[in-house]
Tab-separated table of C-alpha atoms in Angstrom:
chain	number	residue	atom	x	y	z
A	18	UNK	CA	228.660	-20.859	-148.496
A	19	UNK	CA	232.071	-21.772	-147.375
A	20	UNK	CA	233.556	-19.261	-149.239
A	21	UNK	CA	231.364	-16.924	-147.902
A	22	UNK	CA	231.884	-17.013	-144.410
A	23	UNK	CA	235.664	-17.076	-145.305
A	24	UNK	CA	235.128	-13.331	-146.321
A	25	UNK	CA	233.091	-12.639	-143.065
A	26	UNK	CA	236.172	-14.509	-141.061
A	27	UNK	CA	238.561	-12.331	-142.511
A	28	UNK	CA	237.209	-9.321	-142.491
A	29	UNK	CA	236.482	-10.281	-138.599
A	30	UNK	CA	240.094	-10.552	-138.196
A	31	UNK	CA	241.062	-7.590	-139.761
A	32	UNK	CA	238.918	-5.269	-137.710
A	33	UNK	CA	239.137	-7.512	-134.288
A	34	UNK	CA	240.591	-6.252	-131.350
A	35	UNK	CA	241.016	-7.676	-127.327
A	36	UNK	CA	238.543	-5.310	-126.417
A	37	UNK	CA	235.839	-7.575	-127.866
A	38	UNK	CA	236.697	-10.523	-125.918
A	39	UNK	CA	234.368	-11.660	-123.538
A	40	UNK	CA	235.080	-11.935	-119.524
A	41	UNK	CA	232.986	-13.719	-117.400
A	42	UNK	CA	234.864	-12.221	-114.628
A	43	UNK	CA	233.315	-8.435	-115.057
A	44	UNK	CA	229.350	-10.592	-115.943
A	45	UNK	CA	227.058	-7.942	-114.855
A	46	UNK	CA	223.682	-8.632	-113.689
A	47	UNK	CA	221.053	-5.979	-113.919
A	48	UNK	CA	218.009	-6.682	-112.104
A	49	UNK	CA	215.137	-6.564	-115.090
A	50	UNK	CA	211.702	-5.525	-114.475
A	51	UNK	CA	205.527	-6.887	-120.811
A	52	UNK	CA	201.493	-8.090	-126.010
A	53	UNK	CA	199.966	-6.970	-129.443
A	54	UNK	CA	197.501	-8.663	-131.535
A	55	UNK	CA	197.441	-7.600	-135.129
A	56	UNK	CA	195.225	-8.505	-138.238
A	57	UNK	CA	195.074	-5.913	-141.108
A	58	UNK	CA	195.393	-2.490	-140.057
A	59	UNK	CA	193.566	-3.275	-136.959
A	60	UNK	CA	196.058	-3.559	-133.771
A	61	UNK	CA	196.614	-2.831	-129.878
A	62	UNK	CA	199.414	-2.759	-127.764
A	63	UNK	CA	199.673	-3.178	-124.551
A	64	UNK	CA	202.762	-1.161	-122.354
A	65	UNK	CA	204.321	-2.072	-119.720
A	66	UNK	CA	203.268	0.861	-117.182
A	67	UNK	CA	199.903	-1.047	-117.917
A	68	UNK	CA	198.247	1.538	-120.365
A	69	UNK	CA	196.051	0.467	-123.813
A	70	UNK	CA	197.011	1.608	-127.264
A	71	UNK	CA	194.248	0.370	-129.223
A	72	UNK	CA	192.592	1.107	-132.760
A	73	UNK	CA	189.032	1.587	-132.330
A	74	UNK	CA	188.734	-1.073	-135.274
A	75	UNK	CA	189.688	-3.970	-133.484
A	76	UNK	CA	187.133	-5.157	-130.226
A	77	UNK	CA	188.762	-8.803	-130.721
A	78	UNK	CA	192.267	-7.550	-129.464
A	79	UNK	CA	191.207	-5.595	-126.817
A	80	UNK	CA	189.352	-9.071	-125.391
A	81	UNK	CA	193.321	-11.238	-125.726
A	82	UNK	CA	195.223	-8.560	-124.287
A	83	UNK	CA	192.734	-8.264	-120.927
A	84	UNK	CA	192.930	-12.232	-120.839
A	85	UNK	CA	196.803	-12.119	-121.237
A	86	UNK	CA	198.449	-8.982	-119.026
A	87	UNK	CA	197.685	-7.933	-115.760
A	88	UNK	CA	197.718	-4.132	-115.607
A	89	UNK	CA	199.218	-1.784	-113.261
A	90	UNK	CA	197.706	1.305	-110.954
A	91	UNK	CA	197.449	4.693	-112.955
A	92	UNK	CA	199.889	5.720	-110.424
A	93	UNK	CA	202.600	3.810	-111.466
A	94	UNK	CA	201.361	4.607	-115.656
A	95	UNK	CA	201.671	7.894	-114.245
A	96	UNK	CA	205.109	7.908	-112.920
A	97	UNK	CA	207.090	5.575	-116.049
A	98	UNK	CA	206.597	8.639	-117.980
A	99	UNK	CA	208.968	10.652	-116.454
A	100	UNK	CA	211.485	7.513	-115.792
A	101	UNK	CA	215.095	7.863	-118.044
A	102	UNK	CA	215.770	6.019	-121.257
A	103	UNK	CA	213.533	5.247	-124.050
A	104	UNK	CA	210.437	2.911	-124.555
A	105	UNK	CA	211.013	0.216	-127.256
A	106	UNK	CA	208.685	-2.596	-128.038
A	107	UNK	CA	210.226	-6.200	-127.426
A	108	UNK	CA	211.083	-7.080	-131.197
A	109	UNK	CA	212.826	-3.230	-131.073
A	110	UNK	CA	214.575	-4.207	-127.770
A	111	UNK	CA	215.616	-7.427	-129.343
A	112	UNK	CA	216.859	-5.686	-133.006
A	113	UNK	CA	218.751	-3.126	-130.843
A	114	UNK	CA	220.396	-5.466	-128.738
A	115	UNK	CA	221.774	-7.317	-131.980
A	116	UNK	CA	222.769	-4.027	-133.386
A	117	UNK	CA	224.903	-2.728	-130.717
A	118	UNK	CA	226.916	-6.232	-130.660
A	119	UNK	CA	227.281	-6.525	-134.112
A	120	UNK	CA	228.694	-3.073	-134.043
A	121	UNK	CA	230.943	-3.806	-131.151
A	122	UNK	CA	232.580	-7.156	-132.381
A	123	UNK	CA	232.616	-7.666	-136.212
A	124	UNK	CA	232.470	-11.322	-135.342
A	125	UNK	CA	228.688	-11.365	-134.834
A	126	UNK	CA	226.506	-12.158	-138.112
A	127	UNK	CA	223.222	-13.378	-138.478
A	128	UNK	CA	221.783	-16.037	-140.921
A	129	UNK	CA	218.721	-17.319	-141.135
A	130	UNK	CA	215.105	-16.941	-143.511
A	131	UNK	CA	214.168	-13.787	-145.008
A	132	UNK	CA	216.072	-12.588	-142.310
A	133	UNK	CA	218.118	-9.748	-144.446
A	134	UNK	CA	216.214	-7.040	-146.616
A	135	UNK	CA	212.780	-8.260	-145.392
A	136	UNK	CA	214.124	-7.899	-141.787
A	137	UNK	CA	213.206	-11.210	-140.585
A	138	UNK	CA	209.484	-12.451	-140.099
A	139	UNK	CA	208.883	-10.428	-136.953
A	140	UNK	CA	210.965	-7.873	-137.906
A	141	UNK	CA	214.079	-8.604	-135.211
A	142	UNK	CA	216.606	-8.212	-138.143
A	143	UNK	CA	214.928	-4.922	-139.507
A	144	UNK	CA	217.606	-2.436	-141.215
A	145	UNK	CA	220.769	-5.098	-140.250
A	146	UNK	CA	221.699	-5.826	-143.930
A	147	UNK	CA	221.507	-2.449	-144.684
A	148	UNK	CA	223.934	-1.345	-142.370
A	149	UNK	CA	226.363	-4.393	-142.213
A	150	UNK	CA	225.845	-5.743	-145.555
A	151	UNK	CA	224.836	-9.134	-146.963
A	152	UNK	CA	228.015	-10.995	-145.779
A	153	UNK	CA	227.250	-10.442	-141.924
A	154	UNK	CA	223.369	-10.486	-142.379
A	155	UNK	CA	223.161	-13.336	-144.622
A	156	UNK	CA	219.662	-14.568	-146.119
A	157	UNK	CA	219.151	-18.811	-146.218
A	158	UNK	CA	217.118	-21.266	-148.018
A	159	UNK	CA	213.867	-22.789	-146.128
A	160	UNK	CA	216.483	-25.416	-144.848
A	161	UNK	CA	216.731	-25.547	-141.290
A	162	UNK	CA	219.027	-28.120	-140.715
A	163	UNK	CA	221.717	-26.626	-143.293
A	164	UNK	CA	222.135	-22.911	-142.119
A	165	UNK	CA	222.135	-24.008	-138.563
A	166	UNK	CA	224.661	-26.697	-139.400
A	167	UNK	CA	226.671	-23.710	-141.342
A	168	UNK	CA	226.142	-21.395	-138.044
A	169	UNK	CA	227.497	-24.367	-136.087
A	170	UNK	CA	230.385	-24.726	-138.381
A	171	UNK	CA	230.956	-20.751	-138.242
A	172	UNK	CA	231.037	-20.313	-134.750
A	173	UNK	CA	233.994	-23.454	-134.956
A	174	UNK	CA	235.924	-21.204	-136.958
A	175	UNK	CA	235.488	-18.172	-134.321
A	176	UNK	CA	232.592	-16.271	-135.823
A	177	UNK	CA	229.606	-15.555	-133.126
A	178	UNK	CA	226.463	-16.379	-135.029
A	179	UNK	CA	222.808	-15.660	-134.395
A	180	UNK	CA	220.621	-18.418	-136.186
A	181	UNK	CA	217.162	-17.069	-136.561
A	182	UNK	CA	214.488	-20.210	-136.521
A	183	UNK	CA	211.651	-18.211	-138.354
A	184	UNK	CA	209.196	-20.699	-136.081
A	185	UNK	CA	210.270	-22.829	-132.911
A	186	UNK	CA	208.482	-25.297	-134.699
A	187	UNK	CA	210.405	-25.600	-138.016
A	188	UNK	CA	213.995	-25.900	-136.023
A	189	UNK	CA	213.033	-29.695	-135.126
A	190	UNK	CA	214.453	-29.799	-138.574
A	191	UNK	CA	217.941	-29.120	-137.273
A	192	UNK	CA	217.213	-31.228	-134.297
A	193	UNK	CA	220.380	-33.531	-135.259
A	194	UNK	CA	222.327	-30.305	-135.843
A	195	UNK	CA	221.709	-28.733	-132.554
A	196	UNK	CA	221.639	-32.045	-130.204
A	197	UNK	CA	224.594	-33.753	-131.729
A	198	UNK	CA	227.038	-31.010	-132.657
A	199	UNK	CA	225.944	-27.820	-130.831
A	200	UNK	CA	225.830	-29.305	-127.379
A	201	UNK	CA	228.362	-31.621	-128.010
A	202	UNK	CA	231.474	-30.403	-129.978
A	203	UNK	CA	233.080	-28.761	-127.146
A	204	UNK	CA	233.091	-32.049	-125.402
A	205	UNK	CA	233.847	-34.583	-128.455
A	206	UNK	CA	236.983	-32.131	-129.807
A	207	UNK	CA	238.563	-32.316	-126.255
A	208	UNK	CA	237.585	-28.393	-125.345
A	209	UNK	CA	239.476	-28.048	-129.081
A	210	UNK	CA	236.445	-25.767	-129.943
A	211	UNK	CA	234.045	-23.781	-128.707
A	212	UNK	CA	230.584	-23.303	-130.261
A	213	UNK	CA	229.380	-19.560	-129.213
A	214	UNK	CA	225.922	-19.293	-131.152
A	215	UNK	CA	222.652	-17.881	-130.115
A	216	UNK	CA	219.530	-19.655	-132.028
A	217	UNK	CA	216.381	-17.736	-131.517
A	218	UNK	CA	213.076	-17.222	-133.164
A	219	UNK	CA	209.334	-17.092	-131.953
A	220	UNK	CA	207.507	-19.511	-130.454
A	221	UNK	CA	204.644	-20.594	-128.186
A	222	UNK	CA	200.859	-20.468	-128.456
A	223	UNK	CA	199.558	-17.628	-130.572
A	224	UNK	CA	196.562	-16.901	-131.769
A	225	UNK	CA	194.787	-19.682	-134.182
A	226	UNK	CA	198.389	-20.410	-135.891
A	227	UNK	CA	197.349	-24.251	-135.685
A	228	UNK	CA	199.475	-27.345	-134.111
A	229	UNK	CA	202.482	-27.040	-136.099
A	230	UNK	CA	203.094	-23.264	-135.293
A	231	UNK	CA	202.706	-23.104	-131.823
A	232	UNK	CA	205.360	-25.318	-130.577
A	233	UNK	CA	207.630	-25.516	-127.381
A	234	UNK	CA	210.615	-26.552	-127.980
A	235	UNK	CA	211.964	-26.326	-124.224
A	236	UNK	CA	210.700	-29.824	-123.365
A	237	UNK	CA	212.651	-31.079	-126.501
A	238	UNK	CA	215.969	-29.131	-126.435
A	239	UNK	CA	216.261	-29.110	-122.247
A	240	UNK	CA	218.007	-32.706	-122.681
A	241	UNK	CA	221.004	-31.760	-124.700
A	242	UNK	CA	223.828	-31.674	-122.636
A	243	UNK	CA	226.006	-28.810	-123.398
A	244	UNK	CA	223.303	-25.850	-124.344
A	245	UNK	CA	221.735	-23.165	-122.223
A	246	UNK	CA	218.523	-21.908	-122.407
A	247	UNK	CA	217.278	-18.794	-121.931
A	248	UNK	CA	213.459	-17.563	-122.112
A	249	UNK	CA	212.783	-13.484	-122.568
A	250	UNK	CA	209.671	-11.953	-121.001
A	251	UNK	CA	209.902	-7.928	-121.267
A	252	UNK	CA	211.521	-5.415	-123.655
A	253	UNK	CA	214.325	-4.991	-120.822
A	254	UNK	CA	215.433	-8.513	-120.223
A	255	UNK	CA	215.057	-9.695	-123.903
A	256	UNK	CA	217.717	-7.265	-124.970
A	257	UNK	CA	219.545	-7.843	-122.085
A	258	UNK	CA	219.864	-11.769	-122.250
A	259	UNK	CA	220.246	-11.256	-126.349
A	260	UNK	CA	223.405	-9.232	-125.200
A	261	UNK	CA	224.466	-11.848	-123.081
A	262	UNK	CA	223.924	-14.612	-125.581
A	263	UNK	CA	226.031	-13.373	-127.674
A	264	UNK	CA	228.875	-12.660	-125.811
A	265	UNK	CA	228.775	-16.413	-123.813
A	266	UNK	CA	231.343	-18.927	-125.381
A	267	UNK	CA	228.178	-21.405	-124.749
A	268	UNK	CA	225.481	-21.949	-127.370
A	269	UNK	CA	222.789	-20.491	-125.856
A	270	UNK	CA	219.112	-21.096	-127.295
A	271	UNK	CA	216.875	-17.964	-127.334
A	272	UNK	CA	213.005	-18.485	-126.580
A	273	UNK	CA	210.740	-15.520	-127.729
A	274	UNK	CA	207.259	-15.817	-126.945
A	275	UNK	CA	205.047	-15.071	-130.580
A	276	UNK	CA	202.589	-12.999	-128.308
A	277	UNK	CA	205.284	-10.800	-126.508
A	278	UNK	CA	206.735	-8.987	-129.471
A	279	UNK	CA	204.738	-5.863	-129.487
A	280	UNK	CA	204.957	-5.052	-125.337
A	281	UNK	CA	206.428	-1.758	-124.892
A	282	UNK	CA	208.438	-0.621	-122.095
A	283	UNK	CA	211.282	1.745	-121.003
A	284	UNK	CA	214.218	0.876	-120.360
A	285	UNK	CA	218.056	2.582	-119.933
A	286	UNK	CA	219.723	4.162	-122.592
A	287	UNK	CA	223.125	3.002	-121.314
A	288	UNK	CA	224.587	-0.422	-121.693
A	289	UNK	CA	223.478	-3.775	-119.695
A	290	UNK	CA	223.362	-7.367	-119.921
A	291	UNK	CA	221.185	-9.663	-117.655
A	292	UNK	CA	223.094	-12.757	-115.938
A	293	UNK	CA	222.216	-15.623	-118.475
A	294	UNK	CA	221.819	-18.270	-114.959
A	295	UNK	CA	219.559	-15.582	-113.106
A	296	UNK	CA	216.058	-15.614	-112.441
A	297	UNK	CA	214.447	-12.641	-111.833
A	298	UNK	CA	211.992	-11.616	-108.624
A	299	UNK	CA	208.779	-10.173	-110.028
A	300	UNK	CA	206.720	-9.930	-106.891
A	301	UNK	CA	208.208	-10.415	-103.506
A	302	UNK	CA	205.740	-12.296	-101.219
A	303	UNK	CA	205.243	-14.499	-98.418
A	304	UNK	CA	202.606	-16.939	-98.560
A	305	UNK	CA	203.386	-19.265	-101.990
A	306	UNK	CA	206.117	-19.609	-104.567
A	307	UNK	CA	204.895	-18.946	-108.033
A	308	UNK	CA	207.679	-19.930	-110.429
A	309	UNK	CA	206.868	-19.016	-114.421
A	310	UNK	CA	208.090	-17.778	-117.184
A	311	UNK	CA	207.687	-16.377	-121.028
A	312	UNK	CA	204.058	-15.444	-122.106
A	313	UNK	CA	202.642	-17.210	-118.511
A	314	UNK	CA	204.439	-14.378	-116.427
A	315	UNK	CA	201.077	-11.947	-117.562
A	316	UNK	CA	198.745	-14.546	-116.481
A	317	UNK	CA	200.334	-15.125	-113.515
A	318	UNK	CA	200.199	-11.205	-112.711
A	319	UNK	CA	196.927	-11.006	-113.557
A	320	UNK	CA	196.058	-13.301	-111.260
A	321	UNK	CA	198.227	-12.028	-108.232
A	322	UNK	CA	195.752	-9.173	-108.519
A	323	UNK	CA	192.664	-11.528	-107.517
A	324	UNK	CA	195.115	-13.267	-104.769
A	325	UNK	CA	195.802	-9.756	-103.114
A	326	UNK	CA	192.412	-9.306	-103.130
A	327	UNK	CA	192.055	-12.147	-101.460
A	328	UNK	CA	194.526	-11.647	-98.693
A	329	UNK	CA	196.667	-14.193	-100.172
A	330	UNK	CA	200.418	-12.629	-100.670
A	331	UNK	CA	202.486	-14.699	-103.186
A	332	UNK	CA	205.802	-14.538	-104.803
A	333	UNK	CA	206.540	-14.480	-108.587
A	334	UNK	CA	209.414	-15.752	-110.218
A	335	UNK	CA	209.964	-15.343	-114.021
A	336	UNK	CA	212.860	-18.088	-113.885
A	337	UNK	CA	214.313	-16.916	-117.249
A	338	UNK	CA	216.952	-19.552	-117.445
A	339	UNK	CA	215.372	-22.477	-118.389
A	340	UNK	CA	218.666	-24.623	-118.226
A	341	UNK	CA	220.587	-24.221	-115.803
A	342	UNK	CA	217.925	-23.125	-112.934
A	343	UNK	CA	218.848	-20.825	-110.660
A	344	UNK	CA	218.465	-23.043	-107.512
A	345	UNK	CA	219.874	-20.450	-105.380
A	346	UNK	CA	217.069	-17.819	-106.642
A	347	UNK	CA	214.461	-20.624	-106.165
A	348	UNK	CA	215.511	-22.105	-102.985
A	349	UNK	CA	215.747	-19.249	-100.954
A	350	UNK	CA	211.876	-18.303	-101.802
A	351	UNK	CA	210.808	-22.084	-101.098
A	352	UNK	CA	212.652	-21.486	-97.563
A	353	UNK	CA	210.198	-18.370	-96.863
A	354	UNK	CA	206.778	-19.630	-98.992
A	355	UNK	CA	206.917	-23.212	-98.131
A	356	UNK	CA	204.369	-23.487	-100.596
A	357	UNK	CA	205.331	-23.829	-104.473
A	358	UNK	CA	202.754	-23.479	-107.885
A	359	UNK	CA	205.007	-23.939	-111.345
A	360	UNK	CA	202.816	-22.504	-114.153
A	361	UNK	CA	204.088	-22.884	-117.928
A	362	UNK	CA	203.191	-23.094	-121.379
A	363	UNK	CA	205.253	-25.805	-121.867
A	364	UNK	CA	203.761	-29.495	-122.289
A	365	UNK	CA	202.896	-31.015	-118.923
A	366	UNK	CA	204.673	-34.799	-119.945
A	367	UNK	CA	208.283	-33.644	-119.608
A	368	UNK	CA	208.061	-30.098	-119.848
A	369	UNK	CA	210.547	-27.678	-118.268
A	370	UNK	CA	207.721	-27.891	-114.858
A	371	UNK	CA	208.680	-31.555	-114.491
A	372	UNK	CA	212.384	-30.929	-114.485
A	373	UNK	CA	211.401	-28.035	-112.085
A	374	UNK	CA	209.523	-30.321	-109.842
A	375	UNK	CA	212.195	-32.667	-109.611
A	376	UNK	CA	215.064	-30.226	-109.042
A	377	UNK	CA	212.816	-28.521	-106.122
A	378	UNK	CA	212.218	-32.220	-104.717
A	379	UNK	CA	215.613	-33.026	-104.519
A	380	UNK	CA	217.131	-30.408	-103.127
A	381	UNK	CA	214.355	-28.470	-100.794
A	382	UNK	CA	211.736	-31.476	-99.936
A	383	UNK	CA	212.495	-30.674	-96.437
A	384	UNK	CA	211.541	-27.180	-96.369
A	385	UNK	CA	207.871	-27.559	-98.193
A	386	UNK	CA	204.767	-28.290	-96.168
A	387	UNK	CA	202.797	-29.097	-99.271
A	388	UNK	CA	202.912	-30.949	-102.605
A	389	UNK	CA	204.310	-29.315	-105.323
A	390	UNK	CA	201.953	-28.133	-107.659
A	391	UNK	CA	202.318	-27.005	-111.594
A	392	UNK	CA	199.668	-26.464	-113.841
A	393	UNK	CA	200.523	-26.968	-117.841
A	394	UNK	CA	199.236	-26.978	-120.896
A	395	UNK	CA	197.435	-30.247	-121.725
A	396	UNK	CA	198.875	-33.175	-124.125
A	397	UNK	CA	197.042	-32.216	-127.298
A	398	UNK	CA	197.957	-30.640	-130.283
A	399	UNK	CA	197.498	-26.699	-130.055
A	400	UNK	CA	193.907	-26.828	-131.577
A	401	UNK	CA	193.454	-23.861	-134.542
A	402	UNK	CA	189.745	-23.031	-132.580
A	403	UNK	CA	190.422	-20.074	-130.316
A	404	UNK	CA	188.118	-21.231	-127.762
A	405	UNK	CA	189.715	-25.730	-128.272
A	406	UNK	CA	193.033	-23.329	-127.802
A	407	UNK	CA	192.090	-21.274	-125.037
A	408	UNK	CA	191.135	-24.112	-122.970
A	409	UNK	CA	194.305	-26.072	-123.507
A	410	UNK	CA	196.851	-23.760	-121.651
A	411	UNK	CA	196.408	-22.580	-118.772
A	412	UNK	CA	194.386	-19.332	-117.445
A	413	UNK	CA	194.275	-16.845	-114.452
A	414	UNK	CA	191.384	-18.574	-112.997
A	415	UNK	CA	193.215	-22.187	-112.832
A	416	UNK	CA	195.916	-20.263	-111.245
A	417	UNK	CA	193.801	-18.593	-108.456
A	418	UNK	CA	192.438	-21.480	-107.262
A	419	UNK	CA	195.718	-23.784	-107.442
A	420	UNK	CA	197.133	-21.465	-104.560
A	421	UNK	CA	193.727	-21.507	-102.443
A	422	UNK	CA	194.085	-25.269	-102.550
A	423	UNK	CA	197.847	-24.946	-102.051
A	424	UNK	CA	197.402	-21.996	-98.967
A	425	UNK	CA	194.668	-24.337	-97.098
């Protein structure tokens, strides 16, 4: 292995140039704006302008996707067509991404399971080995805490790797990897090295994938000094913050929601990044603070629609950056809402809604005429019954009546 990414170093070199160098000065933020169920050749897909793609075969995916996205007005369905750019789904906005920066620095590879010919599990590495060759898109052994050791030990050497977890879940194996060297180096060497990796892969609550495959690894990894954390939502902002990733000198941990891949949406055919420490304003309101993220973004919009109906007017966050928070994003909505409702998919016992809670608490208390409030998924292990699974993360409904208690 060593003498493999010796090759991929020096042909790095060779073909490097300052132009790939990355300056945080000229960091642009782009302000970002969405879920397919699949089993046999049955499948739907939901866009993000809110219309249905679905095969008449399959009645059980049209019931998910109305429990999991809110939809939009034909108006707007209406008008998206005619916007600039091209639609990708979020797995195609994620593979393009990866393309266009392993095509502008030659110091970008990828390594991970199946993750070269096959094209990766959810397809994210589809047609990369192809193009850049088994050296840059390099295929692992089911052993977690060896490749992303060998990423870690790549991106020493001044290689940008992107490990692929194939599952959240299984990168607990690499849990010494990522906690004691990829957070850490930078500090322990004496700033002697930097450590600019991206680790991604899929994770969250699916559908029936049982305990071990529908992990959360944000309550885990958010205590490892010396990582950033990043959660994607839509087709726009996951290639956006995949960009960004890539280019930060930080190892930066990549959360892709399992249920997310197959949203569609349009977005510009020019270049953009998203600001990895920016959260992004979904809803502008006036009357409650809704701070989410990942998969719980949908059922947070599709329960805004029963709260406008209502005559309740609150404001959604997707927070995106999961570590740091952007405090300055947050606190300025607290200072209007007075009134805040954290909902996640994360565990409720030190989840990323308890760090939230306690970040809000310290630094806006005096600006909230209420308790905080955040609803999470319960302490159990992700049942594999749909309805046991179902009931253990949270739903529109909880959400709806969490800011009439909150708005009394």
């Amino acid at each position: 292995m060593a003498a493999i990414f010796q090759g991929v170093g020096a042909a790095a070199a060779l073909s490097s140039s300052p132009s790939n160098s990355f300056d945080s000065k000229k960091f642009v933020s782009s302000p970002c704006r969405s879920f397919s169920v699949r089993k046999g050749a049955s499948f739907a897909v939901v866009r993000s302008d809110g219309r249905v793609n679905l095969n008449p075969k399959s009645r059980r995916a049209q019931q998910l996707i109305s429990n999991a996205v809110a939809t939009k007005s034909d108006s707007a369905a209406a008008s998206s067509s005619s916007k600039p750019g091209h639609e990708l789904l979020l797995f195609e906005a994620l593979q393009e991404g990866l393309e266009e920066e392993m095509e502008r620095d030659p110091h970008v590879c990828v390594m991970g399971e199946d993750v070269g010919h096959y094209g990766g599990s959810y397809k994210v590495t589809k047609g990369l080995a192809k193009k850049f060759g088994d050296l840059r898109v390099l295929d692992t052994p089911i052993a977690e805490n060896s490749f992303t050791g060998m990423g870690i030990g790549a991106a020493m050497t001044g290689l940008r790797p992107v490990v692929e977890g194939m599952n959240m879940g299984f990168l607990l194996l690499a849990f010494n990897q990522i906690s004691n060297n990829c957070g850490m180096l930078h500090y322990t060497s004496g700033g002697q090295f930097t450590i600019p990796i991206v680790i991604r892969g899929p994770g969250g609550v699916g559908r029936q994938l049982g305990a071990e495959h529908s992990q959360r690894l944000e309550s885990y990894l958010q205590s490892i000094p010396g990582i950033q954390m990043v959660a994607c939502s839509t087709p726009y902002n996951a290639k956006g913050l995949m960009k960004a990733a890539i280019r930060s000198e930080n190892p930066v941990i990549l959360f892709e929601h399992v249920l997310l891949y197959n949203l569609k949406e349009r977005i510009p055919d020019e270049d953009y990044i998203c600001n990895l420490e920016e959260a992004e304003m979904v809803r502008p309101g006036e009357h409650v603070t809704i701070l989410t993220y990942s998969r719980m973004r949908y059922h947070v919009m599709q329960a805004a629609k029963t709260l406008v109906n209502k005559g309740y007017d609150p404001e959604i966050i997707d927070i995106r950056s999961l570590k740091p928070f952007d405090l300055y994003t947050i606190g300025n909505s607290v200072k209007k809402t007075h009134h805040v409702l954290i909902v996640e998919e994360c565990m409720r016992t030190g989840g990323v809604g308890a760090s939230l809670t306690a970040a809000i608490t310290e630094n806006f208390n005096d600006y909230l005429d209420a308790p905080i409030m955040c609803l999470s998924s319960q302490d159990v292990p992700t049942p594999y019954a749909g309805t046991l699974e179902e009931v253990t993360i949270v739903q529109p409904a909880q959400i709806v009546k969490a800011v009439e208690q909150l708005c009394q």
